[in-house]
XYZ file of C-alpha atoms in Angstrom:
638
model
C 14.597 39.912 -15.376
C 17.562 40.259 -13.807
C 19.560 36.756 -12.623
C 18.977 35.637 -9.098
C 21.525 35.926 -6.457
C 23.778 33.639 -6.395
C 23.906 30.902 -3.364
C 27.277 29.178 -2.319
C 27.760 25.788 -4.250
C 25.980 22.986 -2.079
C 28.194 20.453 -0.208
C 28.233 16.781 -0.443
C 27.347 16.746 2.976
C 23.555 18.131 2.567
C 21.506 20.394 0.119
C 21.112 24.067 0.045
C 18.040 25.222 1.331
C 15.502 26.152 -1.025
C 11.476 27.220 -0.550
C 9.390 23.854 -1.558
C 7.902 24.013 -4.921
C 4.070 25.210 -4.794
C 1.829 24.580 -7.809
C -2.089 25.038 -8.696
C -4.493 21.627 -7.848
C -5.177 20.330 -11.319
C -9.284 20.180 -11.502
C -10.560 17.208 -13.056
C -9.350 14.835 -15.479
C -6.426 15.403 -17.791
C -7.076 15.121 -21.706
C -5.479 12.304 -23.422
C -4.858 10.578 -20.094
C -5.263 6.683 -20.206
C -5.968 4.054 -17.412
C -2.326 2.234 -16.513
C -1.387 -0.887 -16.965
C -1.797 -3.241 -13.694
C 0.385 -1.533 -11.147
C 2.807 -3.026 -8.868
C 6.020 -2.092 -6.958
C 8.091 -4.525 -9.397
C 8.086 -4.969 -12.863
C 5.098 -6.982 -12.618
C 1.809 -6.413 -10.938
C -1.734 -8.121 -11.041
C -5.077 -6.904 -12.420
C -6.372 -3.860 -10.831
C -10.027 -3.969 -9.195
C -12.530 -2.679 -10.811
C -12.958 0.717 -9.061
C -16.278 2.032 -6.823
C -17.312 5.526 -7.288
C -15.589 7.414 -4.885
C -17.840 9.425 -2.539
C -16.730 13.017 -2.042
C -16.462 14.833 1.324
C -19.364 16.915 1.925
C -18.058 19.954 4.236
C -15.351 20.887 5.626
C -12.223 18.556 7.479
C -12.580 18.225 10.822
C -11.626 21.137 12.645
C -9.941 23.214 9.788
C -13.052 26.144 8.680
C -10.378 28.400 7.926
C -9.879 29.285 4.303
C -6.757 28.149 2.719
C -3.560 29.442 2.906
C -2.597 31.644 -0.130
C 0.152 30.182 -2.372
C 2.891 31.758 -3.573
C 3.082 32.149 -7.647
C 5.332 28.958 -9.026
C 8.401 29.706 -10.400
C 9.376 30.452 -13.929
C 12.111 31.774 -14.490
C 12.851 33.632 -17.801
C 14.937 31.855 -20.547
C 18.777 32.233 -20.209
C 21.204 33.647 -22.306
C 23.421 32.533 -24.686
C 26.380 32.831 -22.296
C 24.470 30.336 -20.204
C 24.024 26.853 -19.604
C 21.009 25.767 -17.223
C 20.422 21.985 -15.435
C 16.784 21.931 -14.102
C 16.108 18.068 -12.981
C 12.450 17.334 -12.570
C 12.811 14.194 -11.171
C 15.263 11.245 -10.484
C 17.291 13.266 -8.271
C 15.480 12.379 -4.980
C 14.106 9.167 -6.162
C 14.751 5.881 -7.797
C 12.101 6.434 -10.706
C 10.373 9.311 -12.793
C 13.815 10.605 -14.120
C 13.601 13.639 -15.945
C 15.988 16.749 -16.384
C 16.914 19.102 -18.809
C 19.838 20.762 -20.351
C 19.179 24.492 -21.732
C 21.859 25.817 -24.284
C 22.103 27.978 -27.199
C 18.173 29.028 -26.589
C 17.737 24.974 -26.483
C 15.997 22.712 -24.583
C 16.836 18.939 -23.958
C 14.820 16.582 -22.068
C 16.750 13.754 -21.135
C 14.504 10.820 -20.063
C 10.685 10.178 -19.586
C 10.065 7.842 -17.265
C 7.610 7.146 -13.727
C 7.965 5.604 -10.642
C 6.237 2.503 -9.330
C 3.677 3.159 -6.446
C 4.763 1.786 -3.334
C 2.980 1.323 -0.010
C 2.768 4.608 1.196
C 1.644 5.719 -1.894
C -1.681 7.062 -2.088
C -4.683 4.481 -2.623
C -5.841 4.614 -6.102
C -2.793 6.189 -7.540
C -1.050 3.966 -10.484
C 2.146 5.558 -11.416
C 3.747 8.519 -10.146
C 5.463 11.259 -12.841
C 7.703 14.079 -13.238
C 6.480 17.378 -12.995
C 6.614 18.936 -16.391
C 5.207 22.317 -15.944
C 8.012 24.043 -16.433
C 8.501 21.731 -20.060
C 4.887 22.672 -20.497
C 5.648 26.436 -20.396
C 8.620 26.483 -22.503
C 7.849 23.616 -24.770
C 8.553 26.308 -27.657
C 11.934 25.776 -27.166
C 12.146 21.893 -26.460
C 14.472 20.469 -29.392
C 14.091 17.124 -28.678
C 13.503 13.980 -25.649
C 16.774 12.142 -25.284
C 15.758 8.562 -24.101
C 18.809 6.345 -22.260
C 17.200 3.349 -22.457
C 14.289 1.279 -21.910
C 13.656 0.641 -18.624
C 9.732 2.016 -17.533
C 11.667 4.270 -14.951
C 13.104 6.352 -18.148
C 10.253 5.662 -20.475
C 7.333 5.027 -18.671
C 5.784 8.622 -18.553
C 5.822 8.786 -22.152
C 2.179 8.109 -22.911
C 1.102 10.406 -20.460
C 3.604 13.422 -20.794
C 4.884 13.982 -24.279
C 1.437 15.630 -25.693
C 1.790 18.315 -22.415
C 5.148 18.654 -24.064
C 4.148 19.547 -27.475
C 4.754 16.194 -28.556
C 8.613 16.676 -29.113
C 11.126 14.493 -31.426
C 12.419 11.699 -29.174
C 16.478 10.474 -29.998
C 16.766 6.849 -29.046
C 18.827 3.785 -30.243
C 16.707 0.483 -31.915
C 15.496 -1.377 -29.162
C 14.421 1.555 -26.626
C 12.761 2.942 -29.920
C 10.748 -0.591 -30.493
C 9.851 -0.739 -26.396
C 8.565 2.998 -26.542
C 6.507 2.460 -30.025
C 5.028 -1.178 -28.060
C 4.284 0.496 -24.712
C 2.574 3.063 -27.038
C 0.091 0.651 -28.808
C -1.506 0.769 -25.331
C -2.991 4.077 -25.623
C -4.173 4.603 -29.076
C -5.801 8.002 -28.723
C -2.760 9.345 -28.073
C -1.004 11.452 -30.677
C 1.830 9.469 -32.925
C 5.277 9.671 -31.542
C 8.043 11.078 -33.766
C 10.654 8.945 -33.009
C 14.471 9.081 -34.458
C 16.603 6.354 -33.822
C 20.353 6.745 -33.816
C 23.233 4.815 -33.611
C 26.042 4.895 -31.010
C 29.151 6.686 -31.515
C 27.150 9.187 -33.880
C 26.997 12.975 -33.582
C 23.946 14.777 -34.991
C 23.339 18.950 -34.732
C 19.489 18.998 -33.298
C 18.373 22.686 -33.010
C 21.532 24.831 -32.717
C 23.170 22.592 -30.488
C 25.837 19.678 -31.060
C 24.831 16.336 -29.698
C 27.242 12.857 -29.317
C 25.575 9.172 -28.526
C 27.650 6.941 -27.232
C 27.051 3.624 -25.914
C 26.777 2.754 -22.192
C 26.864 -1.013 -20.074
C 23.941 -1.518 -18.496
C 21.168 -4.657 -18.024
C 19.658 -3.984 -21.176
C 21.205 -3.770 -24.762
C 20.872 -0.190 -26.718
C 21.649 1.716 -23.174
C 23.436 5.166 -24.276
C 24.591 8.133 -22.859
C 24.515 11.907 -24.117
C 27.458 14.095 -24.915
C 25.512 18.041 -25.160
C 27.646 20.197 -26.671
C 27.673 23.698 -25.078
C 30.064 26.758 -25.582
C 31.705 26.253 -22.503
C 31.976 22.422 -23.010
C 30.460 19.329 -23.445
C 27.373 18.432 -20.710
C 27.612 14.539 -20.604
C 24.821 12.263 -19.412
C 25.229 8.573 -18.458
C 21.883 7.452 -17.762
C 22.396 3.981 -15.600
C 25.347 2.280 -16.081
C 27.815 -0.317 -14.916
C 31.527 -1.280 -16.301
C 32.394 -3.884 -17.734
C 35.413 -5.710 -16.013
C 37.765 -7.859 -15.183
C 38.588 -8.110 -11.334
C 38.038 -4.703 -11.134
C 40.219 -3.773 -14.328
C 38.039 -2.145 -16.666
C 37.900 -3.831 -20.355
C 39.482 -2.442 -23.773
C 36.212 -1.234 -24.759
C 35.620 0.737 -21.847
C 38.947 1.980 -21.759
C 38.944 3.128 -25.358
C 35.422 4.319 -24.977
C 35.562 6.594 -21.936
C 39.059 7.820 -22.825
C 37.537 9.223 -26.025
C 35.400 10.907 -23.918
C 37.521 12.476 -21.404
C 40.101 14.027 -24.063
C 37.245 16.321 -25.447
C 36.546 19.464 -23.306
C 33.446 18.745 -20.582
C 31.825 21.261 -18.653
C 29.954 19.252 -16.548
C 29.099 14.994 -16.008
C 25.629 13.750 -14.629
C 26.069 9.939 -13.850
C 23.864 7.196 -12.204
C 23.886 6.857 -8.610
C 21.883 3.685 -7.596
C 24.572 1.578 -6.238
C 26.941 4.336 -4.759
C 26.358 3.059 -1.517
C 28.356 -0.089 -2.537
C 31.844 0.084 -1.917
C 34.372 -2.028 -4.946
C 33.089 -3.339 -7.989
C 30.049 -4.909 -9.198
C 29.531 -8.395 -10.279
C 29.575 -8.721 -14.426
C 26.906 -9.947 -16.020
C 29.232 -12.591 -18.064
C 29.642 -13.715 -14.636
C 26.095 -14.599 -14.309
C 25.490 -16.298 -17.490
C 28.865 -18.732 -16.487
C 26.711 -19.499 -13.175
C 23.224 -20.131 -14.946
C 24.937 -22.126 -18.080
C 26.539 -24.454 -14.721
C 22.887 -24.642 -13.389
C 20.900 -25.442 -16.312
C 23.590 -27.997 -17.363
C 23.883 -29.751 -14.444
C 20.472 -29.455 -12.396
C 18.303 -32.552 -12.023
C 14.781 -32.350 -12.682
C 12.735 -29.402 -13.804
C 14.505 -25.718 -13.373
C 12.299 -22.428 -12.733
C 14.103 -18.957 -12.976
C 12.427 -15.997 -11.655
C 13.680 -13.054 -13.357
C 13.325 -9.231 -14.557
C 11.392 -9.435 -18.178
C 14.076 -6.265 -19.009
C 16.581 -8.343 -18.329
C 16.877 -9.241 -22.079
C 20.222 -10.346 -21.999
C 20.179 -12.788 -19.838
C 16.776 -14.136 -20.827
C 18.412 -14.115 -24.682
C 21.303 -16.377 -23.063
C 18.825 -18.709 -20.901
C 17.266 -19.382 -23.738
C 20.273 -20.023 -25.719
C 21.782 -22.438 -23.408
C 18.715 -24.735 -23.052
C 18.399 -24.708 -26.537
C 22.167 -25.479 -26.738
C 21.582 -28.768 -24.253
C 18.047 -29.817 -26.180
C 15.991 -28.378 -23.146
C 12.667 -27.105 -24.265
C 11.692 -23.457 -22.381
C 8.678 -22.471 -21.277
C 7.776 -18.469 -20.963
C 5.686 -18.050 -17.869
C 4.461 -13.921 -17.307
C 2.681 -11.349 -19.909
C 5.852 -8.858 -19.921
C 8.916 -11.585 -20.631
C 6.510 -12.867 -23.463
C 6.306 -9.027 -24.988
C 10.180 -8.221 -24.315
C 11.391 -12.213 -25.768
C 9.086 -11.097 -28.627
C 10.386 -7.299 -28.855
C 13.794 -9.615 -28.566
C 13.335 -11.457 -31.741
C 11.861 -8.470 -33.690
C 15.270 -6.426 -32.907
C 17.667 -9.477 -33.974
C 18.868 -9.960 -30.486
C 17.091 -13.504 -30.452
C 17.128 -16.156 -33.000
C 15.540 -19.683 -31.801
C 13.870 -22.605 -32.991
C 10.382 -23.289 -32.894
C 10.652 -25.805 -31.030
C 12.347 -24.665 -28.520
C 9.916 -22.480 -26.510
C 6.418 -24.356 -25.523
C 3.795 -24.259 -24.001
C 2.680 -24.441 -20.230
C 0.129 -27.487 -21.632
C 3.099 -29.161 -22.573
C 4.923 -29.878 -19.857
C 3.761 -33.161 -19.618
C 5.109 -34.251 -22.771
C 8.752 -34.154 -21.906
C 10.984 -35.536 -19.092
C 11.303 -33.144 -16.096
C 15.458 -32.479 -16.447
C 14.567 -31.132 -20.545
C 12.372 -28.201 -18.785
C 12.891 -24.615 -18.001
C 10.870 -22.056 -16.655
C 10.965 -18.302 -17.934
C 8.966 -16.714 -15.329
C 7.729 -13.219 -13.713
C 7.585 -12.644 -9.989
C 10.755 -12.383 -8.561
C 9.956 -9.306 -6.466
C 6.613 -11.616 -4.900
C 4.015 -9.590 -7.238
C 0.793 -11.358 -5.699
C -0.933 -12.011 -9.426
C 2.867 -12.290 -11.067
C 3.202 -15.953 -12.406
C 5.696 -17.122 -9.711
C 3.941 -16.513 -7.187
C 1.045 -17.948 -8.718
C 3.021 -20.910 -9.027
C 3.964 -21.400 -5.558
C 0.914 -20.777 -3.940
C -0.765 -24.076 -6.473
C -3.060 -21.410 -8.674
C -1.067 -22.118 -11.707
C -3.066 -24.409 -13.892
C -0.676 -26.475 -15.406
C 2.465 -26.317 -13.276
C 2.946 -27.750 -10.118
C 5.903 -28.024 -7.650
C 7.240 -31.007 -6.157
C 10.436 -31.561 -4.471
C 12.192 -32.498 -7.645
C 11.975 -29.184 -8.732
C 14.875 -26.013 -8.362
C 14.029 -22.377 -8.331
C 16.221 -19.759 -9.432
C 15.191 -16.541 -8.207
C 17.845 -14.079 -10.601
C 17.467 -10.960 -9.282
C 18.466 -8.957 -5.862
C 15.067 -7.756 -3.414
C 14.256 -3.886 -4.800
C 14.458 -2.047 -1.634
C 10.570 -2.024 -0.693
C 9.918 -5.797 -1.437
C 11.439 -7.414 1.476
C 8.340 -8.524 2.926
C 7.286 -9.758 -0.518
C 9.975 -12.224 -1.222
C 10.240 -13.391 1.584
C 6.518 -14.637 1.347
C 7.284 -16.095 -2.047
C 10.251 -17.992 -0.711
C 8.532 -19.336 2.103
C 5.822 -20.353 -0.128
C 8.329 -22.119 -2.101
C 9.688 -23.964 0.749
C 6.533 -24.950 1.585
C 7.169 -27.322 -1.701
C 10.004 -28.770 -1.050
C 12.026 -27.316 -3.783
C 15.842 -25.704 -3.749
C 16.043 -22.542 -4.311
C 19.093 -20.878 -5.108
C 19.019 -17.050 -5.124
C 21.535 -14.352 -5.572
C 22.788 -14.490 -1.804
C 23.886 -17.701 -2.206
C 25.256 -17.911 -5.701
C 26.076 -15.538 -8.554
C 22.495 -15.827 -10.098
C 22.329 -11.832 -10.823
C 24.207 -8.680 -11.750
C 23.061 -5.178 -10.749
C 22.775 -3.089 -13.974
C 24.231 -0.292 -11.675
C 27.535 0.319 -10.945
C 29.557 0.322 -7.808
C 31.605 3.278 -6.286
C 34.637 1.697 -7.751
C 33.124 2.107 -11.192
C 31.687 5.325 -10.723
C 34.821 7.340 -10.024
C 36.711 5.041 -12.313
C 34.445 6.867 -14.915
C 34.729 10.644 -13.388
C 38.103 10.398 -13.140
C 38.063 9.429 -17.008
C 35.446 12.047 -17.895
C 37.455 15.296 -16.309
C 34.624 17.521 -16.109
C 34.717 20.332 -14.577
C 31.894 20.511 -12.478
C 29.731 16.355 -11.495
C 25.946 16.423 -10.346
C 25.321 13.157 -9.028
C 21.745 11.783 -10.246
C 19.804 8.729 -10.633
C 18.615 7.768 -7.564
C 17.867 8.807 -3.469
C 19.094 11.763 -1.690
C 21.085 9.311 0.437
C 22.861 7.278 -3.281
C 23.574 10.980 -4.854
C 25.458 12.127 -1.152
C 27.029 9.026 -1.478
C 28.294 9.605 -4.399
C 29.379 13.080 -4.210
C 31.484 12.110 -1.107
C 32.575 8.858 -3.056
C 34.385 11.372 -5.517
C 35.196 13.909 -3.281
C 37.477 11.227 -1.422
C 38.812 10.233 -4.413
C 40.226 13.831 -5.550
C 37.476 15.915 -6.970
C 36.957 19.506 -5.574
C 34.037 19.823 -3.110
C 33.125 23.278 -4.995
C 32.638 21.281 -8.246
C 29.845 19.178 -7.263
C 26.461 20.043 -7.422
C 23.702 17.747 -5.253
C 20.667 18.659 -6.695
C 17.100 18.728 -5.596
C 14.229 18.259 -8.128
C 13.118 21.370 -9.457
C 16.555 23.341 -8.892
C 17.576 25.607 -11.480
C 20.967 25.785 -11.531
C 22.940 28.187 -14.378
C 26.523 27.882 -15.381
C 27.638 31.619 -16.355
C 30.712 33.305 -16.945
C 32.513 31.448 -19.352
C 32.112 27.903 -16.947
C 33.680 29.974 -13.947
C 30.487 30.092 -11.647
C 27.612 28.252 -10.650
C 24.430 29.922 -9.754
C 22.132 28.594 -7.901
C 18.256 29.763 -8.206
C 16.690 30.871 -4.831
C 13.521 29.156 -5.736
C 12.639 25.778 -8.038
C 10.041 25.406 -10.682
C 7.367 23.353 -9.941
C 8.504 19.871 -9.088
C 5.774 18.382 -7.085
C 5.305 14.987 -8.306
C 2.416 14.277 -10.572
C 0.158 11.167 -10.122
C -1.415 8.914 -13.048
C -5.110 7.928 -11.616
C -7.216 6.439 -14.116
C -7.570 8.879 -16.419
C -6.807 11.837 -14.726
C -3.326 12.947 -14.018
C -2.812 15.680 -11.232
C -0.856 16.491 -7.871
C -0.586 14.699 -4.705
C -2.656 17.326 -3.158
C -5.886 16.484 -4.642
C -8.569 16.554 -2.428
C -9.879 13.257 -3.639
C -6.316 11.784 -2.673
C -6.247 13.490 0.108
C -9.843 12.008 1.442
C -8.620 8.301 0.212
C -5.545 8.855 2.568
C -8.151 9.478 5.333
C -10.412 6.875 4.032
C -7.890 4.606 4.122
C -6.358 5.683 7.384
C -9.425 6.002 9.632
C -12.729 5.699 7.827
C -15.857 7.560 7.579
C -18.682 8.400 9.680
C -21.636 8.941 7.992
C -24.877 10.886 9.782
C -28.142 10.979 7.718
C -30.401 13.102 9.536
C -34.219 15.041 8.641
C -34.051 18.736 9.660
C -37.132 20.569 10.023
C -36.710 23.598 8.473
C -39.079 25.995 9.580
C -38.204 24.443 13.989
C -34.699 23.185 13.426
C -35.719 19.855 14.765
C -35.046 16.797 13.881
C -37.762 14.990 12.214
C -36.277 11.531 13.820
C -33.017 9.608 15.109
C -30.401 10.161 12.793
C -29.261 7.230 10.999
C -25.115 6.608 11.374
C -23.054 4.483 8.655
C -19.555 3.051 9.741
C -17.096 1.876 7.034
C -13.564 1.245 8.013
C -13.987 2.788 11.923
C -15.512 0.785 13.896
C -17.924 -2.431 14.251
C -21.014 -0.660 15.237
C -22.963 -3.695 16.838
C -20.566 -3.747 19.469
C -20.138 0.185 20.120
C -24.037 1.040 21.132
C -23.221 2.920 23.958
C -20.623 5.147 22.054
C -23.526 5.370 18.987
C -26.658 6.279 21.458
C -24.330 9.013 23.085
C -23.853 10.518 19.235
C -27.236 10.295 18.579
C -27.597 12.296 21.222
C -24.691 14.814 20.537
C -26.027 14.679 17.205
C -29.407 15.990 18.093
C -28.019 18.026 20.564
C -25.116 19.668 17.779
C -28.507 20.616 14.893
C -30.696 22.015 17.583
C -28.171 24.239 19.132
C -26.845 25.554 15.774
C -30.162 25.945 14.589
C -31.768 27.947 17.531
C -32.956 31.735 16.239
C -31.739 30.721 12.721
C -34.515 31.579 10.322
C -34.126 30.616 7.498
C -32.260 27.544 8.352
C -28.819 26.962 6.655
C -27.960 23.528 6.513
C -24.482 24.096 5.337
C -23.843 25.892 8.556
C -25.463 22.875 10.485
C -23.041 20.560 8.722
C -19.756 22.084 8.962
C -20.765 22.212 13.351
C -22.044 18.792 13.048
C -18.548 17.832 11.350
C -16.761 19.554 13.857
C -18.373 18.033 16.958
C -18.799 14.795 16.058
C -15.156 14.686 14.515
C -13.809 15.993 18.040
C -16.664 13.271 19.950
C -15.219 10.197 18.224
C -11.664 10.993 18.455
C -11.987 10.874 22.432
C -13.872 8.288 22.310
C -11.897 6.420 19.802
C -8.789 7.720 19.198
C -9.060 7.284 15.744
C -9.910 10.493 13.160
C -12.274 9.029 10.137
C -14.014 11.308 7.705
C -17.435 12.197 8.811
C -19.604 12.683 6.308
C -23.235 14.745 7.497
C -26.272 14.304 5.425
C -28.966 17.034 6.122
C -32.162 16.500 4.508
C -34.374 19.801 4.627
C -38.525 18.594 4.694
């Protein structure tokens, strides 16, 4: 196959326009598919419902009988050559979650990063996690080589139990504690196959396949974070994962210095860094900056002391911990996920304490109030999370009183607004302070700053930067961010998921595929995994939007006739007591709807009948109502 055309280098300024990525509905559940954990759009989330059956559409949508429009083939394109280096990202590029790409060299493929997204509002109802697309892994997964992992956050590891068997079930390269957080996540779905993990250290350099690859360690808000050095034969392709520096007043430290400098005097072909805070102008707060300001709190607050935190941060909760042991302050752990990571914590060396020190929630009562702290979840407001369960009095052995200060150690994850804010006035309604990162240095982002970020591209000196790691508007902002600061506007690729994009001619040109491979994001749903355009997603989104109109009706079939008043069912439109006018006049359009589409008709088809009897009474109710729920006709033939 010959290679595709190439398509000028896409600005800063907005992407090159490329057909969307079409792939086949995926029928039925997935095999080796598991239900998720309890979902939530923070690190934390409640128990999920037991789910009801979900009744299918029978018929047609309202007012579409056509047949569906033909899709065109997805896109595959054929392996490159050895003269070639290809970037296809599969997800992370338009999003904050799901990151996925891949880095093709020397007949090699690299997967850097597993991970999902958290559902949000306006995902669909039902769904738990949303995933990469991995189609394109799935066809080539001859010539995967091995999964890279950056780190441990769920948004880079998070679609391993559900993707890696589609993958072939690759080697995965990770340092200790990601490896231990992977293997523990992984004990939650036992029939899937056993990972083959390889844990490395940073600063090593290991060939895997054909193909050169460096570790090095990166600064981020959880230990073990690491970047990738690829080596290709036009240069090295460097990954960052997330990352932050580590500074003083804006002057990065020794170690970064040294580290990144290292970097920079090798030959690189082409940098892919984190994006998440490039819409931040300066430098971001360190993390030893945070621990100064909690050590101040815990030493000098009066009465009992609750911090609401990230369970990855395990840093800080390691230091937390640390200082209240330091002061003779007993600590209790409040929230399933900080008990798993302060135990993953321990495991990995990264906490030693006494046993003493951390009791339980029964005990509380056994010690003054200024000798406790709090470990808690539920700093995002996660309804079922244990802070919030706090606040609203449904904890069973901790209640607030005015005595009491709340540390809420973490910024709002864009999405969440309307949640804190109802766990802070539920706090209030205690009488407790609360101190929060507005008001004091309580948190660190684990992302850096556009200082930061062309600090490190201007260290790196690669020759061509694809911004990643985050939303369309944090990767423009970062490819302007460096553009300002000196880097040619040629060099920069702004990538779209599911772009292939090839660097030929001995590193000289970038060529840009006219269409993507199949990048459609994937949805975890109980135990099936498929696309957003299921039809059973799409009828929840209606369910949920407008809901259904059910008509149960006896058809004679030999007159067409009804044998007797259709019977209507309402659930989620409208209140049907107090719309009998509006349900006599469809009784009547519903009599009037069978007998007309049934007049001549011998035999009588009752799949006919209910696609007109969809139609009409879909077009009836939205006059009448405005609204467009699913109706639902039940013909019975006697």
């Amino acid at each position: 196959m010959s290679a595709p055309a190439p398509a000028p280098a896409p600005a800063p300024h907005g992407r090159a326009a490329h057909p969307a990525p079409t792939g086949p509905r995926q029928e039925g559940p997935t095999e080796g598919a598991r239900p998720s954990r309890p979902r939530g759009r923070g690190k934390e989330g409640g128990t999920r419902p037991t789910r009801r059956p979900m009744m299918r559409r029978q018929g047609p949508q309202a007012g579409n009988n056509s047949a569906p429009a033909k899709k065109a083939p997805d896109y595959f394109p054929e392996a490159p050559g050895k003269d070639v280096v290809r970037v296809v990202p599969l997800g992370g590029v338009e999003e904050v979650g799901r990151n996925m790409f891949t880095i093709e060299t020397n007949g090699d493929i690299f997967v850097f990063d597993v991970g999902f997204q958290f559902v949000s509002e306006d995902t669909s109802p039902g769904v738990d996690y949303v995933l990469p697309n991995t189609r394109y892994l799935e066809m080539n997964k001859d010539r995967i080589r091995g999964v890279f992992i950056t780190h441990g956050h769920l948004d880079h590891i998070g679609g391993i139990p559900f993707l890696m068997n589609r993958m072939g079930n690759p080697t995965i390269y990770t340092q200790n504690l990601s490896a231990v957080m992977i293997k523990k996540r992984q004990e939650e779905y036992p029939d899937q196959p056993e990972l083959n993990i390889v844990v490395v250290d940073p600063g090593s350099t290991m060939t895997i396949g054909s193909t050169k690859v460096q570790f090095f360690p990166v600064t981020h808000s959880i230990p073990d974070s690491m970047g990738i050095a690829v080596s290709t034969p036009y240069g090295n392709v460097i990954a960052t994962g997330d990352l932050k520096l580590d500074h003083e007043n804006g002057i990065p430290t020794e170690v970064e210095a040294k580290k990144w400098g290292a970097l920079g005097a090798q030959k690189n072909l082409l940098f892919i860094a984190d994006s998440t805070n490039a819409e931040r102008d300066g430098f971001s707060v360190p993390e030893r900056k945070v621990h100064e300001t909690l050590e101040e709190i815990i030493r000098t607050v009066k009465g009992r002391l609750i911090i609401g935190t990230f369970a990855s941060q395990f840093e800080r909760m390691v230091r937390i911990i640390e200082i209240s042991e330091s002061l003779g302050k007993k600590v209790i752990t409040e929230g399933r996920s900080i008990k798993t990571n302060l135990e993953i914590a321990q495991k990995t060396g990264l906490l030693t304490v006494k046993k003493d020190t951390i009791i339980s929630s029964q005990e509380i009562g056994d010690y003054p109030p200024d000798k406790i702290v709090i470990l808690s979840t539920g700093a995002q407001g996660e309804e079922f999370a244990a802070l919030m369960r706090i606040a609203t009095k449904q904890h069973k052995s901790i209640t607030l009183n005015s005595r009491d200060t709340i540390v809420l150690s973490s910024s709002v994850i864009p999405g969440n607004e309307i949640s804190v804010q109802k766990l802070k006035d539920n706090l209030y309604r205690n009488g407790v302070t609360l101190i929060h990162y507005r008001s004091s240095d309580v948190h660190s982002t684990g992302h850096g700053n556009t200082g930061e970020l062309i600090w490190i591209n201007q260290q790196v000196g690669a020759k061509y930067f694809m911004p990643a790691y985050g939303y369309y508007s944090m990767t423009a902002s970062h490819a302007r961010a460096v553009e300002q600061a000196g880097r040619p506007r040629e060099s920069i690729i702004l990538a779209d998921n599911g772009m292939v994009i090839d660097i030929e001619e001995g590193g000289e040109k970038l060529n840009y595929h006219k269409q993507k491979v199949p990048s459609a994001p994937l949805v975890v749903d109980g135990f099936s995994i498929g696309d957003l355009q299921e039809v059973v997603i799409r009828d929840r989104q209606m369910l949920a939007k407008d809901g259904m109109f059910v008509i149960i009706a006896t058809v004679n079939l030999k007159t067409g006739k009804l044998r007797k008043s259709p019977d209507i069912i309402s659930r989620g439109f409208v209140y049907l007591r107090e719309n009998q006018e509006m349900l006599n006049q469809a009784r009547l359009l519903i009599k009037k709807t069978v007998e007309d589409s049934t007049e001549g008709m011998n035999p009588v088809d009752l799949d006919y009948v209910k696609n007109a009897l969809s139609d009409t009474m879909a077009g009836y109710l939205f006059t009448r109502t405005n609204k467009a729920p699913m109706v639902i006709p039940v013909l019975i033939g006697v």
